[in-house]
């Protein structure tokens, strides 16, 4: 027979390219990749053997060698569709825990196939050499085709039955693979001299590699562990398949500090060596790097081992990790989530993780999901609806809390504080609804509303008559990041004919500590037109002083817990006194928040705090009540 080998040669080129790309690309060492590697390797070897079969047709080549080539080709060629099926199983990551019947349906046909092929030199059932030494198909040769078609159909049925566990891209790629393979097989079956099967296979495998084997999407480039979105995706697959599993989350707060101290290259090595260490506890592919110093391992059985693994990792971390030239110990915190007992969907698992990330280090090392105070998703939803209602029905209220000036001995300013009284949920504190509004974006409308309300309040002029020089308005970090913030505020002030010096914007220390460029630009622009800035909640734990020096703050507001300690804690007293001295030297004014008692106010006055705010003077009050209160307070105080 005169074979047409051009397709096989093209297939060889395609395989070479695919193998090179597969080898040089970053890869997660998981079962799915191993299955792909097996399929690719088998198919490429089969292509080489196909060509060898053609080149050994000459009569000068011995019968044994010819037979060896043909049998080897048949073995590898028939293994391709089986390898494909295994790959499909790992794509859904649902291979373990299969029934005996399923495993028999998977392995029996290929076993029969291989036995028939390997015994063929004696039985002549699949292939044999005729008297002239030419390759001839045996009577049972169609069995090989039937088994190949069986695996392809198996893959199709399995994919379609599990399609809710896999993405459309995977389904389309698998269907494309099967479709193209079938076309090539049919062509070659009817035209045995036209060797297109290998070419079809090479095209299909290349397609799968570019469509499904894109590792960048699923793995973290530094740790080579699966990434956060793959973690979420795999959890979803397991929830859909009703697979019970457990997650062990490992949070290593020390990593950030170590990385900052030892630099980028070292950090990568540290992350990599730690992830390699973690892989020793799980099957490859069940380890994840979730960023923010958090790693996760998933377990599908041996749950009893998990608490032991936690202890082992903890002991390993706390017994000398070599970092650069230093041997140090590292502290970790662990969270165990049993699914579906603790969480029955991905969102809940992620909520637990997010919440756990906020936990700071304590003596307790292993947390269980039940220890985590999960913010109720229903409550979040209800609060979101309450925010929407309040914006729509204009029921948000701005209250004002007086700020006492020690030098002036009267109320000189006030802070605008938002109140949300909902008909259904009652009073919702800002500490609860502001973060939710920041997350869903409604803070923009809320912020504009508060600013406008403050301008309207100033515009009426009563406050100024009482000696209130400016109103303090809280600004969310989300607002600070908007490029049109300055323009919006200027428009509002123009509309109400307000002088910018009558406004003081407050920014919390937490947001000022990570000042992005746009925020700095906004602050500087607003400051240039005369708006004052205050740094709110100073002392909440950020030692970086850059923002204090770089940003044009006029007031520094001491966090209320620190003020609270001024009275009975000698160290806090010294700290406040030095802070006040420092702030004054920097030409800024200090405001103490949260003064609740007469003694506290006295102490703060002794410490030379410029301004004092707190319930000792008054709680935040509705506009009219505030004006009435301030009028009588200033009248009495100024008389004294
Ligand atoms: P903040 O800006 O630090 O406001 C001071 C908070 O301390 C207010 O809580 C106030 O009611 C409370 N406070 C005042 N005096 C005392 C006292 O003597 N003792 C104690 N324990 N607390 C006192 P509030 O109104 O619940 O607001 C909490 C936080 O919510 C505010 O902290 C601010 O960060 C945020 N917030 C409030 N209104 C707004 C707003 O309109 N926009 C934005 N972005 N944030 C706001
Ligand atoms: Mg404030
Ligand atoms: Mg504050």
JSON list of N, CA and C and ligand atoms in Angstrom, two decimals, residues 415 474 506 508 536-538 557-560 593, ligand 3:
[
{"chain": "A", "resi": 415, "resn": "UNK", "atom": "N", "xyz": [-19.12, 68.09, 64.41]},
{"chain": "A", "resi": 415, "resn": "UNK", "atom": "CA", "xyz": [-18.88, 67.03, 63.43]},
{"chain": "A", "resi": 415, "resn": "UNK", "atom": "C", "xyz": [-20.22, 66.52, 62.92]},
{"chain": "A", "resi": 474, "resn": "UNK", "atom": "N", "xyz": [-17.07, 63.67, 57.61]},
{"chain": "A", "resi": 474, "resn": "UNK", "atom": "CA", "xyz": [-16.25, 62.46, 57.39]},
{"chain": "A", "resi": 474, "resn": "UNK", "atom": "C", "xyz": [-16.22, 62.10, 55.91]},
{"chain": "A", "resi": 506, "resn": "UNK", "atom": "N", "xyz": [-12.71, 65.02, 57.25]},
{"chain": "A", "resi": 506, "resn": "UNK", "atom": "CA", "xyz": [-11.98, 64.07, 58.10]},
{"chain": "A", "resi": 506, "resn": "UNK", "atom": "C", "xyz": [-11.66, 62.79, 57.33]},
{"chain": "A", "resi": 508, "resn": "UNK", "atom": "N", "xyz": [-9.83, 58.96, 57.89]},
{"chain": "A", "resi": 508, "resn": "UNK", "atom": "CA", "xyz": [-9.34, 58.11, 58.97]},
{"chain": "A", "resi": 508, "resn": "UNK", "atom": "C", "xyz": [-7.88, 57.75, 58.74]},
{"chain": "A", "resi": 536, "resn": "UNK", "atom": "N", "xyz": [-8.49, 61.59, 61.19]},
{"chain": "A", "resi": 536, "resn": "UNK", "atom": "CA", "xyz": [-9.41, 61.03, 62.18]},
{"chain": "A", "resi": 536, "resn": "UNK", "atom": "C", "xyz": [-8.83, 59.75, 62.81]},
{"chain": "A", "resi": 537, "resn": "UNK", "atom": "N", "xyz": [-9.24, 59.46, 64.01]},
{"chain": "A", "resi": 537, "resn": "UNK", "atom": "CA", "xyz": [-8.88, 58.22, 64.70]},
{"chain": "A", "resi": 537, "resn": "UNK", "atom": "C", "xyz": [-7.38, 57.99, 64.76]},
{"chain": "A", "resi": 538, "resn": "UNK", "atom": "N", "xyz": [-6.63, 59.04, 65.04]},
{"chain": "A", "resi": 538, "resn": "UNK", "atom": "CA", "xyz": [-5.17, 58.94, 65.13]},
{"chain": "A", "resi": 538, "resn": "UNK", "atom": "C", "xyz": [-4.79, 58.02, 66.30]},
{"chain": "A", "resi": 557, "resn": "UNK", "atom": "N", "xyz": [-7.11, 64.14, 65.10]},
{"chain": "A", "resi": 557, "resn": "UNK", "atom": "CA", "xyz": [-8.12, 63.74, 66.09]},
{"chain": "A", "resi": 557, "resn": "UNK", "atom": "C", "xyz": [-7.69, 62.45, 66.77]},
{"chain": "A", "resi": 558, "resn": "UNK", "atom": "N", "xyz": [-7.43, 62.54, 68.07]},
{"chain": "A", "resi": 558, "resn": "UNK", "atom": "CA", "xyz": [-6.99, 61.37, 68.84]},
{"chain": "A", "resi": 558, "resn": "UNK", "atom": "C", "xyz": [-8.12, 60.36, 68.96]},
{"chain": "A", "resi": 559, "resn": "UNK", "atom": "N", "xyz": [-7.85, 59.12, 68.70]},
{"chain": "A", "resi": 559, "resn": "UNK", "atom": "CA", "xyz": [-8.86, 58.05, 68.76]},
{"chain": "A", "resi": 559, "resn": "UNK", "atom": "C", "xyz": [-9.47, 57.98, 70.16]},
{"chain": "A", "resi": 560, "resn": "UNK", "atom": "N", "xyz": [-10.79, 57.69, 70.22]},
{"chain": "A", "resi": 560, "resn": "UNK", "atom": "CA", "xyz": [-11.45, 57.81, 71.53]},
{"chain": "A", "resi": 560, "resn": "UNK", "atom": "C", "xyz": [-10.96, 56.80, 72.57]},
{"chain": "A", "resi": 593, "resn": "UNK", "atom": "N", "xyz": [-11.04, 62.99, 70.95]},
{"chain": "A", "resi": 593, "resn": "UNK", "atom": "CA", "xyz": [-12.41, 62.50, 70.75]},
{"chain": "A", "resi": 593, "resn": "UNK", "atom": "C", "xyz": [-12.80, 61.63, 71.94]},
{"chain": "B", "resi": 3, "resn": "LIG", "atom": "MG1", "xyz": [-12.91, 59.50, 65.09]}
]
